[in-house]
């Protein structure tokens, strides 16, 4: 299963925020922002900080994308 943060980038656009603004508002490291940008997994703590800063839920900023290997399990 893969993770997609496309919803997060749409929320930032709607709120007229840049990635640097998100980093500052959420109090997360630039490495975490980079992981989000690359669609890599981050800790639940990072996701909670992002949600708190944006006043939203996890489902508002990310989706799980099933992969072909998930279907064979």
Short mmCIF file of C-alpha atoms in Angstrom, two decimals:
data_model
loop_
_atom_site.label_atom_id
_atom_site.label_comp_id
_atom_site.label_asym_id
_atom_site.label_seq_id
_atom_site.Cartn_x
_atom_site.Cartn_y
_atom_site.Cartn_z
CA UNK A 1 0.00 0.00 0.00
CA UNK A 2 1.25 3.45 -0.89
CA UNK A 3 0.46 6.85 0.57
CA UNK A 4 -0.70 9.90 -1.36
CA UNK A 5 -0.53 13.41 0.10
CA UNK A 6 -2.17 15.13 -2.88
CA UNK A 7 -5.00 16.26 -0.60
CA UNK A 8 -2.45 18.00 1.65
CA UNK A 9 -1.08 20.07 -1.22
CA UNK A 10 -4.62 21.05 -2.23
CA UNK A 11 -5.35 22.17 1.34
CA UNK A 12 -2.18 24.27 1.35
CA UNK A 13 -3.20 25.91 -1.94
CA UNK A 14 -6.68 26.63 -0.55
CA UNK A 15 -5.14 28.20 2.55
CA UNK A 16 -2.57 30.11 0.44
CA UNK A 17 0.29 28.43 2.31
CA UNK A 18 3.72 27.30 1.14
CA UNK A 19 5.55 24.21 2.39
CA UNK A 20 7.76 26.46 4.52
CA UNK A 21 4.62 27.94 6.13
CA UNK A 22 3.39 24.43 6.93
CA UNK A 23 6.74 23.54 8.47
CA UNK A 24 6.64 26.58 10.74
CA UNK A 25 2.94 26.29 11.67
CA UNK A 26 3.14 22.56 12.43
CA UNK A 27 6.56 22.68 14.10
CA UNK A 28 7.92 19.84 11.97
CA UNK A 29 11.37 19.38 10.46
CA UNK A 30 12.22 20.13 6.86
CA UNK A 31 13.07 16.42 6.49
CA UNK A 32 9.44 15.58 7.32
CA UNK A 33 8.19 18.07 4.72
CA UNK A 34 10.55 16.48 2.19
CA UNK A 35 9.19 13.01 3.00
CA UNK A 36 5.64 14.30 2.54
CA UNK A 37 6.66 15.83 -0.80
CA UNK A 38 8.08 12.51 -1.98
CA UNK A 39 5.02 10.55 -0.86
CA UNK A 40 7.00 8.69 1.78
CA UNK A 41 5.61 7.58 5.11
CA UNK A 42 5.97 9.83 8.15
CA UNK A 43 5.18 9.22 11.80
CA UNK A 44 1.71 9.61 13.24
CA UNK A 45 3.12 12.43 15.39
CA UNK A 46 4.02 14.42 12.26
CA UNK A 47 0.58 13.80 10.76
CA UNK A 48 -1.08 14.93 14.01
CA UNK A 49 0.97 18.14 14.07
CA UNK A 50 0.06 18.88 10.44
CA UNK A 51 -3.64 18.24 11.13
CA UNK A 52 -3.56 20.44 14.22
CA UNK A 53 -1.89 23.27 12.30
CA UNK A 54 -4.37 23.00 9.42
CA UNK A 55 -7.39 22.27 11.67
CA UNK A 56 -8.32 19.14 9.76
CA UNK A 57 -8.39 15.33 10.02
CA UNK A 58 -5.89 12.83 8.62
CA UNK A 59 -8.36 11.83 5.90
CA UNK A 60 -8.37 15.44 4.71
CA UNK A 61 -4.64 15.37 3.89
CA UNK A 62 -3.83 11.83 2.77
CA UNK A 63 -5.10 8.70 1.04
CA UNK A 64 -3.93 5.10 1.00
CA UNK A 65 -3.42 3.76 -2.52
CA UNK A 66 -3.62 -0.03 -2.92
CA UNK A 67 -0.87 -1.62 -5.00
CA UNK A 68 -0.99 -4.77 -7.13
CA UNK A 69 0.85 -6.72 -4.41
CA UNK A 70 -1.92 -5.85 -1.91
CA UNK A 71 -4.46 -7.78 -3.99
CA UNK A 72 -2.54 -11.05 -3.73
CA UNK A 73 -2.55 -11.04 0.10
#
